[in-house]
Amino acid sequence: MPDPAADKRAHLLLHGTSQPHAFTAHSPGGGKKKLPERDRQAHGQALRGQLQELETAAETAAASQRELALESGLGLQIEFVGQPDVELAFQSLADDRKKIELLSVRREGDVTYANVFVPDGGLGHFERYVADYLDEKKGKNGQALDHKALLNTIASIRVAELHALWTDDPELLPADRDEAFWWEVWLPVRAARQAVVSDFRKLAELAGCVVSEHQAEFPERTVLLMYGSQGQFTQSVMLLNCVAELRRAKDTAEFFDAMGVEEQGLWMTDMLAQAQFAPAGTDVPHVCFLDTGVNRGHPLLEPLLAEPDLHSVNPAWGVDDTANHGTGSAGLAAYGDLTHVLGETDVVQVSHRLESVKLTPEEGSNEGDSKHHAYLFAEAVSRPEVTAADRRRVFASAVTASDYRDRGRPSSWSSMVDRMAADVDDAGQYPRLFVLAAGNTRDHGAWMTYPDSLSTNLVHDPGQAWNAITVGACTSKVDTEHDSLVAIAPDGGLSPYTTTSMTWDPSWPLKPDVVFEGGNVAKDPQGATGMSSLNLLTTNHRPNERLFTTTNATSAASALCARMAAQIMAAYPQLRAETIRALIVHSAEWTPAMRQMYLPVNARPSKRDYVNLIRHCGWGMPDLDRALWSAGNSLTLVVEDLVHPYGKDDKRGVVSRDMNLHALPWPKEELEALGDAEVQLHVTLSYFVEPNPSARGVSSKFHYPSHRLRFDVQRPLDASTEDFIARVNAAAQREDEGDAANPKDTDWYLGERQRHRGSLHRDVWQGTAADLASRGFIAVYPSAGWWRSRPALERYTLPARYSLVVSIHTEQTEVDLYAVIANKVAIVV
């Protein structure tokens, strides 16, 4: 139990605080763009001629498909090219009833391209559209039925070629058509997943390509890896017809070279003599590393890592760590930075244990599956769960891609992290908690341009995963122990190694979520260099040669974050994975150095300033005490609940269904007595989404997340609870449709337009205690997601779990707010 003298009190876990209310979201409206005017007859006749040419291509493709006895259906992929500077109305191109599927959408400059699969005989659907357009067809009531809103945005229609399916960076497609490389192939499902896969494998083999035997599955996509050239790929239209989109498979980042230090065997012996370890075989949380393996022969790791808990996704790779990476991460997850542990007289108490799965082979391997990160990641997660299915664990991985070309867009790898976190396919298991490294910058030239370099060195795949905690690096290590070298980053600033999401599209999540210690870099007039005095101390993978080594960057930071997650799990064993994530982020604060780097000094920060700060530093550096304990003047309420975001209406189809209204047990009289005293209200909403990672997720109709949740807090101008509910209903989807933000509640750091990115939303309100007294309710309500927009997949009846963490902070100590609220609620410790 916490020490009362330190005013550490368990957080208040609330139950039964919510009431569901009917929720009606606004229909998408927001500023319609003016359609371009076209010469109707000339444009219609041109489109008709292009469709007639496609009929010939479709007949040829169908004949070839019949000859090969393909099982997944006949059809042709066509490409719609939009008008320059006009938004192509690609939402209207799909028709589920006719099995016409929108596969991908991409933009090049000011032109939008949409790739559509049309089944055999389906081109007549678009030919009728053109006929109605030419005839200026109208309905009985005079309403236009001429499809002008779609056809006037189309410049041309043509057979889809390979470049139409390429949704990756165009520069990654080799100029040499005969250059073979590993492709990431995204296949549609078409209600016959394995038939599509079987057809693709057959056609790829005929073209001389090699296809990996494993696949990653998502609701509307199957992802495989294929080795071959563009020349092989384009040998037949049939092969292209099987594909929804193409990307280049990714290489993993090079693992850093750890810098050696003298062995500290005597210190380690002293530490072990007074260490207390969580015993094996008990229900203790585990940190499971998906990394390069761990060498459990190290004396500091052996007490925490049982032999059966060492796994590998490929038995041929073994379970040991020859890359000197996983073992160091395990040491940090167990003890933290050993620099601060060795030689201390306090008892070292470790309340969690370790597991390891070797996720990656030796450097330089060219095995196909070594690049199929989505498949490997799923395999890695399954290994320890087969051995110990009921064990509480946090998965940690510092393995990242060697580039950051996704720029926030979901990849097969990050989508698999999201799928495994949401646990949509593994009935009976709880959702999983993942901690991921943001990825590193090791360019010495970039270090010399710090901090400007931080804005252009971006989070690496799979760090864009919505459901994971993505960890960047900060540092307090500034002593180089060398007269001619100075530390690049200031005390409390971002580490030069870290990456950010500064130039991501604003619609993608705010990443990283938090930052932990990741070490610093030194410089002199000649350049920049890493050095052991600015690193973290951890366990060496070859303890017979030396016991300790140094480590750094976001790998080290993510290991420290995983340690904190396990410590919270040990203190609050009943909490959900979503709640553990929320408490870590909720406990974070920006250091003065971070604020100085990204917030104005002599002016009130704007919401854009705070977004800039978060896209660099996340919500700052978490604090274990804040995550675990409340105090008299700084208390935390924790709510775990679920809501049904969508339901089906006989007339309107799938619609928004419920929102939850949570009553907050504020001590109204005590807060009003504090008057103008400044208080802060911190709110964090955490939930996991089921991903649907197709390239068409750029539109408002087709979404990557299954559902999205929002929160809003009652305002003094809401005269009653009913007024609050009405205002929330009226404001639904405002941030998605581009309406102006409500100016009446401006004292939030981010506000409703900025905070709702990804699946973890935090914001801070700052005002007077008297104002807070009237904010007695929080609404959690749904926004658009593919569970609603894709009714054919029949997931709209599912409930959405969420965790809500709410805190009050005030400098005033004359009133014990915790004690007053504790008397109002049932406390579960």
Coordinates of N, CA and C in Angstrom, one line a residue, residues 159-229:
V159 N -8.3 1.3 -68.8 CA -7.9 0.0 -68.1 C -6.8 0.4 -67.1
A160 N -7.0 -0.2 -65.9 CA -6.0 0.0 -64.9 C -4.7 -0.7 -65.2
E161 N -3.6 0.1 -65.2 CA -2.3 -0.5 -65.4 C -1.5 -0.6 -64.0
L162 N -0.3 -1.1 -64.1 CA 0.4 -1.3 -62.8 C 0.5 0.0 -62.0
H163 N 0.8 1.1 -62.6 CA 1.0 2.3 -61.9 C -0.2 2.8 -61.2
A164 N -1.4 2.3 -61.7 CA -2.7 2.7 -61.1 C -2.9 2.0 -59.8
L165 N -2.2 0.8 -59.6 CA -2.3 0.0 -58.4 C -1.3 0.4 -57.3
W166 N -0.3 1.2 -57.8 CA 0.9 1.5 -56.9 C 0.4 2.6 -56.0
T167 N 0.3 2.4 -54.7 CA -0.1 3.4 -53.7 C 1.0 3.8 -52.8
D168 N 2.2 3.3 -53.1 CA 3.4 3.7 -52.3 C 4.0 5.0 -52.9
D169 N 5.2 5.4 -52.4 CA 5.9 6.5 -52.9 C 6.3 6.2 -54.4
P170 N 5.9 7.0 -55.4 CA 6.3 6.6 -56.8 C 7.8 6.4 -57.0
E171 N 8.6 7.0 -56.2 CA 10.1 6.9 -56.4 C 10.6 5.5 -56.0
L172 N 9.7 4.8 -55.3 CA 10.2 3.4 -54.8 C 9.9 2.4 -55.9
L173 N 9.2 2.7 -57.0 CA 9.0 1.8 -58.1 C 10.2 1.9 -59.0
P174 N 11.0 0.8 -59.2 CA 12.2 1.0 -60.0 C 12.0 1.4 -61.4
A175 N 12.9 2.2 -61.9 CA 12.8 2.7 -63.3 C 13.1 1.5 -64.2
D176 N 13.9 0.6 -63.8 CA 14.2 -0.6 -64.6 C 13.1 -1.6 -64.4
R177 N 12.3 -1.9 -65.5 CA 11.2 -2.8 -65.4 C 11.6 -4.2 -65.1
D178 N 12.9 -4.5 -65.3 CA 13.4 -5.9 -65.1 C 14.0 -6.1 -63.7
E179 N 14.1 -5.1 -62.9 CA 14.6 -5.2 -61.6 C 13.7 -5.9 -60.7
A180 N 14.1 -7.0 -60.1 CA 13.3 -7.8 -59.2 C 13.4 -7.3 -57.8
F181 N 12.3 -7.3 -57.1 CA 12.3 -6.8 -55.6 C 11.1 -7.4 -55.0
W182 N 11.1 -7.2 -53.6 CA 9.9 -7.8 -52.9 C 8.8 -6.8 -52.9
W183 N 7.6 -7.2 -53.4 CA 6.4 -6.4 -53.4 C 5.5 -6.8 -52.2
E184 N 4.8 -5.8 -51.7 CA 3.7 -6.0 -50.8 C 2.4 -6.0 -51.6
V185 N 1.8 -7.1 -51.7 CA 0.6 -7.2 -52.6 C -0.7 -7.2 -51.7
W186 N -1.6 -6.3 -52.0 CA -2.8 -6.2 -51.2 C -4.0 -6.7 -52.1
L187 N -4.5 -7.8 -51.7 CA -5.6 -8.5 -52.5 C -7.0 -8.1 -51.9
P188 N -8.0 -8.0 -52.8 CA -9.4 -7.8 -52.3 C -9.9 -9.1 -51.8
V189 N -11.0 -9.1 -51.0 CA -11.6 -10.3 -50.5 C -12.7 -10.9 -51.4
R190 N -13.6 -10.0 -51.9 CA -14.7 -10.4 -52.8 C -15.5 -11.6 -52.3
A191 N -15.7 -11.7 -51.0 CA -16.5 -12.7 -50.4 C -15.9 -14.1 -50.6
A192 N -14.7 -14.2 -51.1 CA -14.0 -15.5 -51.4 C -12.5 -15.3 -51.2
R193 N -12.1 -15.0 -49.9 CA -10.7 -14.6 -49.7 C -9.7 -15.6 -50.2
Q194 N -9.9 -16.9 -49.9 CA -8.9 -17.9 -50.3 C -8.9 -18.2 -51.8
A195 N -10.1 -18.0 -52.4 CA -10.2 -18.2 -53.9 C -9.3 -17.1 -54.6
V196 N -9.4 -15.8 -54.1 CA -8.7 -14.7 -54.6 C -7.2 -15.0 -54.4
V197 N -6.8 -15.5 -53.2 CA -5.4 -15.8 -53.0 C -4.9 -16.9 -53.9
S198 N -5.7 -17.9 -54.0 CA -5.3 -19.1 -54.9 C -5.1 -18.6 -56.3
D199 N -6.1 -17.8 -56.8 CA -5.9 -17.3 -58.2 C -4.7 -16.5 -58.4
F200 N -4.4 -15.6 -57.4 CA -3.2 -14.8 -57.5 C -1.9 -15.6 -57.5
R201 N -1.9 -16.6 -56.6 CA -0.7 -17.5 -56.6 C -0.5 -18.2 -57.9
K202 N -1.6 -18.7 -58.5 CA -1.5 -19.4 -59.8 C -1.0 -18.4 -60.9
L203 N -1.5 -17.2 -60.9 CA -1.1 -16.3 -62.0 C 0.3 -15.8 -61.8
A204 N 0.7 -15.6 -60.5 CA 2.1 -15.1 -60.2 C 3.1 -16.2 -60.6
E205 N 2.8 -17.5 -60.3 CA 3.6 -18.6 -60.7 C 3.8 -18.7 -62.2
L206 N 2.7 -18.5 -62.9 CA 2.8 -18.5 -64.4 C 3.7 -17.3 -64.9
A207 N 3.7 -16.2 -64.2 CA 4.5 -15.1 -64.6 C 6.0 -15.2 -64.1
G208 N 6.3 -16.3 -63.4 CA 7.7 -16.5 -62.9 C 8.0 -15.8 -61.6
C209 N 7.0 -15.3 -60.9 CA 7.2 -14.6 -59.6 C 7.2 -15.6 -58.4
V210 N 7.8 -15.3 -57.3 CA 7.8 -16.1 -56.1 C 6.9 -15.4 -55.1
V211 N 6.0 -16.1 -54.5 CA 5.0 -15.6 -53.5 C 5.3 -16.3 -52.2
S212 N 5.4 -15.4 -51.1 CA 5.6 -16.0 -49.8 C 4.4 -16.8 -49.4
E213 N 4.7 -17.9 -48.6 CA 3.6 -18.8 -48.3 C 2.6 -18.2 -47.2
H214 N 3.0 -17.2 -46.6 CA 2.2 -16.6 -45.5 C 1.4 -15.4 -45.9
Q215 N 0.3 -15.1 -45.2 CA -0.5 -13.9 -45.5 C -1.0 -13.3 -44.3
A216 N -1.3 -12.0 -44.4 CA -1.9 -11.2 -43.3 C -3.3 -10.8 -43.7
E217 N -4.3 -11.0 -42.8 CA -5.7 -10.8 -43.2 C -6.3 -9.6 -42.5
F218 N -7.1 -8.8 -43.2 CA -7.8 -7.7 -42.7 C -9.3 -7.8 -43.2
P219 N -10.2 -7.0 -42.7 CA -11.6 -7.2 -43.1 C -11.8 -7.2 -44.6
E220 N -11.2 -6.4 -45.4 CA -11.4 -6.3 -46.8 C -10.1 -6.5 -47.6
R221 N -9.1 -6.9 -47.0 CA -7.8 -7.1 -47.7 C -7.0 -8.3 -47.2
T222 N -6.3 -8.9 -48.1 CA -5.3 -10.0 -47.7 C -3.9 -9.5 -48.3
V223 N -2.9 -9.5 -47.4 CA -1.6 -9.0 -47.8 C -0.6 -10.1 -47.9
L224 N 0.1 -10.3 -49.1 CA 1.1 -11.2 -49.3 C 2.4 -10.5 -49.8
L225 N 3.5 -11.2 -49.8 CA 4.7 -10.7 -50.3 C 5.0 -11.5 -51.6
M226 N 5.6 -10.8 -52.6 CA 5.9 -11.4 -53.9 C 7.2 -10.9 -54.3
Y227 N 8.1 -11.8 -54.9 CA 9.4 -11.3 -55.4 C 9.3 -11.5 -56.9
G228 N 9.6 -10.3 -57.6 CA 9.5 -10.3 -59.1 C 9.7 -8.9 -59.6
S229 N 9.7 -8.8 -60.9 CA 9.9 -7.5 -61.5 C 8.6 -7.0 -62.1

